[in-house]
Coordinates of C-alpha atoms in Angstrom, one line a residue:
M128 CA 131.7 55.3 33.6
H129 CA 135.0 54.9 35.4
K130 CA 135.6 57.1 38.4
S131 CA 138.6 58.7 36.8
T132 CA 136.6 59.7 33.8
A133 CA 133.8 61.1 36.0
L134 CA 136.3 63.2 37.9
L135 CA 137.7 64.6 34.8
L136 CA 134.3 65.5 33.5
T137 CA 133.5 67.2 36.8
L138 CA 136.7 69.3 36.5
L139 CA 136.4 70.3 32.9
I140 CA 132.6 70.5 32.4
G141 CA 130.7 70.3 35.6
A142 CA 127.2 71.5 36.2
A143 CA 126.2 75.1 35.9
T144 CA 126.2 76.7 39.4
G145 CA 124.4 79.8 38.1
N146 CA 120.7 79.8 37.4
Y147 CA 119.3 80.3 34.0
C148 CA 116.3 82.2 35.4
N149 CA 116.5 84.5 38.4
S150 CA 114.1 86.2 40.7
G151 CA 113.5 89.8 39.7
S152 CA 114.4 89.3 36.1
S153 CA 112.6 88.2 32.9
F154 CA 113.3 86.6 29.5
P155 CA 113.6 90.0 27.7
K156 CA 115.9 91.3 30.4
D157 CA 118.1 88.1 30.3
C158 CA 118.2 88.3 26.5
E159 CA 119.4 91.9 26.7
D160 CA 122.0 91.0 29.3
R161 CA 123.4 88.2 27.2
Q162 CA 123.4 90.5 24.2
K163 CA 125.4 93.1 26.1
N164 CA 127.8 90.5 27.5
R165 CA 128.4 88.6 24.3
G166 CA 132.0 89.8 24.3
C167 CA 133.0 87.1 26.8
L168 CA 132.2 84.3 24.4
L169 CA 135.1 84.9 22.1
S170 CA 137.4 86.4 24.7
G171 CA 140.6 84.8 26.0
G172 CA 142.8 82.3 24.3
D173 CA 145.9 83.2 22.5
T174 CA 144.6 86.7 21.8
S175 CA 145.4 87.7 25.4
G176 CA 149.0 88.2 24.4
E177 CA 150.3 86.3 27.5
V178 CA 152.2 83.1 27.6
T179 CA 150.3 80.3 29.3
T180 CA 151.4 76.9 30.6
T181 CA 149.3 73.9 29.9
T182 CA 149.0 70.5 31.5
Q183 CA 148.0 67.5 29.4
I184 CA 145.5 65.1 31.0
S185 CA 144.7 61.8 29.3
V186 CA 142.1 59.3 30.4
T187 CA 141.3 56.0 28.9
S188 CA 138.0 54.2 29.5
S189 CA 136.1 51.4 27.8
T190 CA 133.3 53.9 27.1
Y191 CA 135.1 56.9 25.7
G192 CA 138.4 55.5 24.6
Q193 CA 141.3 57.9 25.2
C194 CA 140.4 61.5 26.0
T195 CA 143.2 64.1 26.1
C196 CA 142.6 67.7 27.4
S197 CA 144.8 70.6 28.3
C198 CA 144.2 72.6 31.5
E199 CA 145.4 76.2 31.7
S200 CA 147.6 77.0 34.7
S201 CA 148.4 80.7 34.0
G202 CA 147.5 83.7 31.9
S203 CA 144.4 85.9 31.8
D204 CA 141.6 86.9 29.5
E205 CA 141.6 90.1 27.6
D206 CA 138.9 92.8 28.0
L207 CA 135.5 91.2 27.2
S208 CA 134.5 94.0 24.9
S209 CA 137.7 94.2 22.9
G210 CA 136.9 91.6 20.3
I211 CA 139.3 89.2 18.8
E212 CA 142.7 90.0 17.2
S213 CA 145.0 88.0 15.0
H214 CA 147.8 86.0 16.5
S215 CA 150.8 85.2 14.2
S216 CA 151.5 81.8 15.8
S217 CA 149.5 78.6 15.9
Q218 CA 147.8 79.2 12.5
E219 CA 148.4 75.8 11.1
S220 CA 145.4 73.5 11.1
G221 CA 145.6 69.9 12.1
S222 CA 145.7 67.8 15.2
G223 CA 148.0 69.2 17.9
A224 CA 148.7 72.5 16.1
I225 CA 146.3 74.4 18.4
G226 CA 146.4 74.0 22.2
Y227 CA 143.5 74.2 24.7
D228 CA 144.9 77.6 25.9
D229 CA 144.7 79.0 22.4
Y230 CA 140.9 78.8 22.5
C231 CA 138.5 81.5 23.6
L232 CA 136.0 80.8 26.3
L233 CA 133.3 79.4 23.9
F234 CA 135.7 77.1 22.1
Q235 CA 137.1 75.8 25.5
Y236 CA 133.5 74.8 26.3
F237 CA 133.3 73.2 22.8
Y238 CA 136.5 71.3 23.4
N239 CA 135.3 70.0 26.7
I240 CA 132.2 68.7 25.1
S241 CA 134.4 66.3 23.1
I242 CA 135.0 64.2 26.2
E243 CA 131.3 63.3 26.3
I244 CA 131.1 62.3 22.7
T245 CA 131.2 58.5 22.7
D246 CA 131.5 58.0 18.9
V247 CA 135.3 58.3 18.1
T248 CA 134.6 59.4 14.5
I249 CA 132.2 62.2 15.6
R250 CA 134.6 63.2 18.4
E251 CA 137.5 63.6 15.9
A252 CA 135.3 65.5 13.5
W253 CA 134.2 67.8 16.3
I254 CA 137.7 68.7 17.4
E255 CA 138.8 69.3 13.8
F256 CA 135.7 71.5 13.4
I257 CA 136.8 73.6 16.4
E258 CA 140.3 73.9 15.0
E259 CA 138.9 75.0 11.6
L260 CA 136.8 77.7 13.3
Q261 CA 139.9 78.9 15.1
V262 CA 142.0 79.2 11.9
T263 CA 139.3 80.5 9.4
I264 CA 137.3 82.8 11.7
I265 CA 139.1 83.7 14.9
Y266 CA 142.4 84.4 13.2
D267 CA 140.7 86.4 10.4
V268 CA 141.7 90.0 11.1
S269 CA 139.3 91.3 8.4
L270 CA 136.2 90.3 10.5
T271 CA 134.8 92.3 13.4
Y272 CA 133.9 90.6 16.7
D273 CA 130.2 90.4 15.8
E274 CA 131.0 89.1 12.3
K275 CA 133.0 86.3 13.9
L276 CA 130.3 85.4 16.3
V277 CA 127.7 85.3 13.5
A278 CA 130.0 83.2 11.4
V279 CA 130.7 80.7 14.2
W280 CA 127.0 80.2 14.8
S281 CA 126.3 79.7 11.1
K282 CA 129.1 77.1 10.8
L283 CA 127.9 75.4 14.0
E284 CA 124.4 75.0 12.6
I285 CA 125.8 73.4 9.4
F286 CA 128.0 71.0 11.4
L287 CA 125.0 69.9 13.6
T288 CA 122.9 69.2 10.6
T289 CA 125.5 66.6 9.6
Y290 CA 126.2 65.2 13.1
T291 CA 122.7 65.3 14.6
E292 CA 123.6 62.8 17.2
I293 CA 125.3 65.5 19.3
N294 CA 122.7 68.3 18.8
E295 CA 121.4 68.2 22.3
L296 CA 124.8 67.7 23.9
V297 CA 126.2 70.8 22.2
L298 CA 123.2 73.2 22.2
Y299 CA 122.2 72.5 25.9
T300 CA 125.7 73.1 27.2
Y301 CA 125.5 75.9 29.8
I302 CA 128.1 78.6 29.6
E303 CA 128.2 79.8 33.2
E304 CA 130.3 82.9 32.6
W305 CA 127.7 84.1 30.1
S306 CA 124.6 82.8 32.0
G307 CA 123.3 81.2 28.9
Y308 CA 123.2 78.0 26.9
V309 CA 124.9 77.5 23.5
F310 CA 121.5 77.7 21.8
D311 CA 121.1 81.2 23.2
I312 CA 123.8 82.3 20.7
Q313 CA 121.2 82.1 18.0
T314 CA 119.1 84.8 19.7
V315 CA 122.2 87.0 20.0
V316 CA 122.9 86.5 16.3
V317 CA 119.3 87.6 15.5
F318 CA 119.6 90.7 17.6
I319 CA 122.9 91.5 15.9
Q320 CA 121.7 90.9 12.3
Y321 CA 118.3 92.6 12.5
E322 CA 120.1 96.0 12.7
Y323 CA 121.7 95.4 9.3
T324 CA 118.9 93.4 7.6
S325 CA 117.2 96.4 6.0
T326 CA 120.4 97.2 4.1
I327 CA 120.4 94.0 2.1
V328 CA 116.8 94.2 1.0
E329 CA 116.8 97.8 -0.1
L330 CA 116.2 98.1 -3.8
D331 CA 118.5 100.3 -5.9
A332 CA 117.4 102.2 -9.0
S333 CA 117.7 99.1 -11.2
G334 CA 115.5 97.1 -8.8
D335 CA 118.3 95.0 -7.4
C336 CA 119.5 94.6 -3.8
I337 CA 122.4 92.9 -2.0
L338 CA 120.2 89.8 -1.2
F339 CA 119.4 89.4 -4.9
D340 CA 123.0 89.6 -5.9
A341 CA 123.9 86.9 -3.4
L342 CA 121.2 84.6 -4.7
R343 CA 122.3 85.1 -8.3
N344 CA 126.0 84.7 -7.5
C345 CA 125.4 81.2 -6.1
T346 CA 127.0 78.9 -8.7
A347 CA 127.0 75.7 -6.5
V348 CA 124.1 74.1 -8.5
D349 CA 122.7 73.9 -12.0
A350 CA 121.0 76.2 -14.5
E351 CA 117.6 75.0 -13.3
F352 CA 118.3 76.3 -9.9
S353 CA 119.3 79.7 -11.4
A354 CA 116.0 79.8 -13.3
R355 CA 113.9 79.1 -10.2
I356 CA 115.9 81.7 -8.2
E357 CA 115.0 84.3 -10.9
V358 CA 111.3 83.5 -10.5
L359 CA 111.7 83.8 -6.7
I360 CA 113.5 87.1 -7.1
E361 CA 110.6 88.5 -9.2
E362 CA 108.2 87.6 -6.5
L363 CA 110.3 89.2 -3.8
T364 CA 110.7 92.3 -5.9
V365 CA 106.9 92.8 -5.9
I366 CA 106.9 92.7 -2.1
L367 CA 109.8 95.1 -1.7
E368 CA 108.5 97.5 -4.3
S369 CA 105.1 97.8 -2.6
T370 CA 104.5 101.0 -0.6
S371 CA 101.6 99.4 1.2
Y372 CA 103.7 97.3 3.5
A373 CA 105.8 98.3 6.5
Y374 CA 109.3 96.9 6.4
S375 CA 108.5 94.5 9.2
Y376 CA 105.6 93.1 7.3
Q377 CA 107.7 92.8 4.1
L378 CA 110.1 90.5 6.0
V379 CA 107.1 88.3 7.1
L380 CA 106.1 87.9 3.4
I381 CA 109.7 87.3 2.3
Y382 CA 110.0 84.5 4.9
Q383 CA 106.8 83.0 3.6
K384 CA 108.2 83.1 0.1
F385 CA 111.4 81.3 1.0
E386 CA 109.4 78.8 3.1
A387 CA 107.3 78.0 0.0
F388 CA 110.4 77.8 -2.2
F389 CA 112.1 75.3 0.2
A390 CA 108.9 73.2 0.5
E391 CA 108.8 72.9 -3.3
Y392 CA 112.5 72.6 -3.9
S393 CA 113.9 71.0 -0.8
Q394 CA 117.0 69.9 -2.6
Y395 CA 118.2 73.5 -2.8
E396 CA 117.5 74.4 0.9
S397 CA 121.0 73.5 2.2
T398 CA 122.7 75.4 -0.7
V399 CA 120.7 78.5 -0.2
L400 CA 121.1 78.6 3.6
Q401 CA 124.9 78.5 3.1
I402 CA 125.0 81.4 0.6
E403 CA 127.2 84.3 1.8
I404 CA 125.7 87.8 1.6
E405 CA 128.4 90.4 1.1
G406 CA 128.9 92.6 4.2
Y407 CA 126.2 90.6 6.2
G408 CA 127.1 87.0 6.6
S409 CA 125.3 83.8 5.7
F410 CA 121.8 83.6 4.3
S411 CA 120.8 81.4 7.2
S412 CA 121.2 84.4 9.6
F413 CA 118.9 86.5 7.4
Y414 CA 116.4 83.6 7.3
E415 CA 116.4 83.4 11.1
V416 CA 115.8 87.1 11.4
S417 CA 112.8 87.0 8.9
L418 CA 111.5 83.9 10.7
T419 CA 111.5 85.8 14.0
Y420 CA 109.4 88.6 12.4
W421 CA 107.0 86.0 11.1
Q422 CA 106.7 84.4 14.5
V423 CA 106.0 87.8 16.1
Y424 CA 103.3 88.4 13.5
N425 CA 101.8 85.0 13.9
Y426 CA 101.2 84.8 17.7
E427 CA 97.7 83.8 16.7
I428 CA 98.9 80.4 15.5
A429 CA 100.6 79.6 18.9
V430 CA 98.1 81.0 21.4
G431 CA 94.9 81.9 19.5
G432 CA 91.5 80.2 19.7
S433 CA 89.7 78.9 22.8
A434 CA 91.8 77.8 25.8
S435 CA 91.1 74.2 25.0
S436 CA 92.1 74.4 21.4
C437 CA 95.1 76.7 21.9
E438 CA 98.2 75.0 20.3
L439 CA 100.5 76.1 23.2
I440 CA 98.1 74.6 25.7
Q441 CA 97.8 71.4 23.7
T442 CA 101.6 71.1 23.3
L443 CA 102.2 71.4 27.0
T444 CA 99.3 69.1 27.8
S445 CA 100.8 66.4 25.6
C446 CA 104.1 66.9 27.4
Y447 CA 102.9 66.2 30.9
E448 CA 100.7 63.3 29.7
N449 CA 103.9 61.7 28.2
A450 CA 105.6 59.5 30.8
S451 CA 109.0 60.0 29.2
S452 CA 108.8 63.7 29.9
G453 CA 109.9 63.2 33.5
S454 CA 109.0 61.8 36.8
T455 CA 105.4 61.8 38.1
S456 CA 106.2 64.8 40.3
E457 CA 107.9 66.7 37.5
R458 CA 105.0 66.1 35.1
A459 CA 102.6 67.3 37.8
Q460 CA 104.5 70.6 37.9
I461 CA 104.0 71.0 34.2
K462 CA 100.3 70.2 34.6
E463 CA 100.0 72.9 37.2
L464 CA 101.5 75.4 34.8
V465 CA 99.1 74.3 32.1
E466 CA 96.1 74.7 34.4
K467 CA 97.2 78.2 35.4
L468 CA 97.6 79.2 31.7
T469 CA 94.2 77.7 30.8
T470 CA 92.4 79.6 33.5
Y471 CA 93.9 82.9 32.3
Y472 CA 93.3 82.2 28.6
E473 CA 89.6 81.4 29.2
S474 CA 89.0 85.0 30.2
N475 CA 91.7 86.7 28.0
T476 CA 91.6 86.1 24.3
E477 CA 93.9 88.8 22.9
V478 CA 97.0 87.0 21.5
E479 CA 99.6 89.6 22.6
V480 CA 98.2 89.5 26.2
R481 CA 98.3 85.7 26.2
V482 CA 101.9 85.6 25.0
E483 CA 103.0 88.2 27.5
Y484 CA 101.3 86.3 30.3
F485 CA 102.8 82.9 29.2
V486 CA 106.3 84.3 29.0
A487 CA 106.1 85.9 32.4
Q488 CA 104.6 82.9 34.1
F489 CA 106.9 80.5 32.4
Y490 CA 110.0 82.4 33.5
E491 CA 108.8 82.4 37.1
W492 CA 108.1 78.7 36.9
L493 CA 111.6 78.0 35.5
I494 CA 113.2 79.6 38.4
I495 CA 112.1 76.6 40.5
Q496 CA 111.8 74.0 37.7
E497 CA 115.0 74.6 35.8
W498 CA 115.3 70.9 35.3
S499 CA 112.7 71.3 32.5
V500 CA 114.6 73.7 30.3
E501 CA 115.7 71.1 27.8
I502 CA 112.2 69.4 27.8
I503 CA 110.0 72.5 27.5
F504 CA 112.1 74.7 25.2
S505 CA 112.4 72.0 22.6
L506 CA 108.6 71.3 22.4
E507 CA 107.2 72.1 19.0
I508 CA 104.0 74.2 18.6
E509 CA 102.2 72.9 15.5
G510 CA 102.5 75.2 12.6
Y511 CA 104.6 77.7 14.5
G512 CA 107.9 76.6 15.9
S513 CA 109.4 75.7 19.3
I514 CA 108.3 77.1 22.7
Y515 CA 111.8 78.6 22.9
E516 CA 111.2 80.4 19.6
L517 CA 107.9 81.8 21.0
V518 CA 109.8 83.2 24.0
V519 CA 112.5 84.7 21.7
A520 CA 109.9 86.3 19.4
Y521 CA 108.4 88.0 22.5
A522 CA 111.8 89.2 23.7
F523 CA 112.7 90.4 20.3
S524 CA 109.4 92.4 19.8
S525 CA 109.8 93.8 23.3
D526 CA 113.3 95.0 22.8
C527 CA 113.2 96.0 19.1
G528 CA 109.8 97.5 18.9
V529 CA 108.5 95.5 15.9
D530 CA 105.6 97.2 14.3
F531 CA 103.3 96.0 11.5
T532 CA 101.0 98.2 9.4
A533 CA 97.6 96.9 8.3
P534 CA 98.3 94.8 5.2
T535 CA 96.7 96.0 2.0
T536 CA 95.4 93.6 -0.7
V537 CA 97.3 93.8 -3.9
A538 CA 96.0 92.2 -7.1
S539 CA 98.0 89.2 -8.1
S540 CA 97.8 85.4 -8.5
V541 CA 99.4 83.9 -5.4
E542 CA 97.8 83.9 -2.0
V543 CA 99.9 84.0 1.2
S544 CA 97.9 83.3 4.3
T545 CA 98.7 85.2 7.5
G546 CA 97.2 84.8 10.9
A547 CA 98.2 87.5 13.3
S548 CA 95.8 89.7 15.2
F549 CA 97.3 92.3 17.5
A550 CA 95.5 94.0 20.4
S551 CA 97.4 97.2 19.7
G552 CA 95.7 97.5 16.3
S553 CA 99.0 97.6 14.4
A554 CA 98.0 94.5 12.4
E555 CA 94.9 92.5 11.7
A556 CA 94.4 88.9 10.7
S557 CA 94.0 88.7 6.9
T558 CA 94.8 86.9 3.7
V559 CA 97.2 88.9 1.6
V560 CA 97.6 88.4 -2.1
V561 CA 101.1 89.0 -3.5
A562 CA 102.9 88.4 -6.7

């Protein structure tokens, strides 16, 4: 990389000077803080009502081609909790119509990412995507602040499924002012949406709900899709009509139904995830909320069994045994964490206790070993999800007080296997039969 390009990257992007994990805090506490401070993400830009002066900087290199960025020299951010208001100017889309100073804090980070995208086609698509978000979401006065943030995350997920080459570059960008990575926005969205999720699965007198209406209104595919959706709705109705299940457990079963549907009809998954639910947002955000409930219920999959057979332990062990995971010294640090967890798990078998211990020890470990965030968080626990998702599930259950009643067997023809066993006695491992 040319020295001039490196200097520009340092000025515009730089390394995060703040720590992701800090002494005296915890994952649940940090999640709560990011939730409370989410207002800063969409703050600033042309919504401040002040005129700003911009300076254009262009750098050409053999690696990146020509990169042009604008640097703000005056102006100030609006109050972080005020949300986003419409601005009558700069509402045209297209290259050059929106300046760097027009963007909120999050979008400025997004724009700066473009300098690191080596593929010119992807870089252009990324910048056009940011401009589209600005025009269709930020300038939309009908949306609340939280609705805008939920919509931005939903659109970002869709974009990254197309341009997977920049997944890590985007998601592991650290937003210093917010003390979180871009991927942490997903957690904020889950915390926002869970408060409204019950309203979209509440059945009316005719047996319908907002979720069902959204599924039926999807006309993007064929009649065969509609027929299969009706069968799925019938199965979901049985779950929602049951008085034997707590609301939290209903979401677990609903998630499993959609998982089974996507496994059988994978060609419809993308379409369903993009369905808009009136007054709520995209289906994908509902799906992520129900997944989080499922992951809380199924701690057993991640940390159950003997210490040697525990999926979490096996996942971390495979990591430190893999030479590509880091230097010899770095992998030795991961091994020490595994040995500490193994010793504790050998004498403590209750899954909630194990998860709580892991989350606490992992946080303390990351204070010193922050280099491993990208490596460890992305590790997949077989049959469960990523280690980051396990951490989020614990933070979610701690903050939101997720509670499951003991499932009751209902006569039917379809078995749904569940695996959680909670020390509190609120739920027991079982096989539940649902329609």
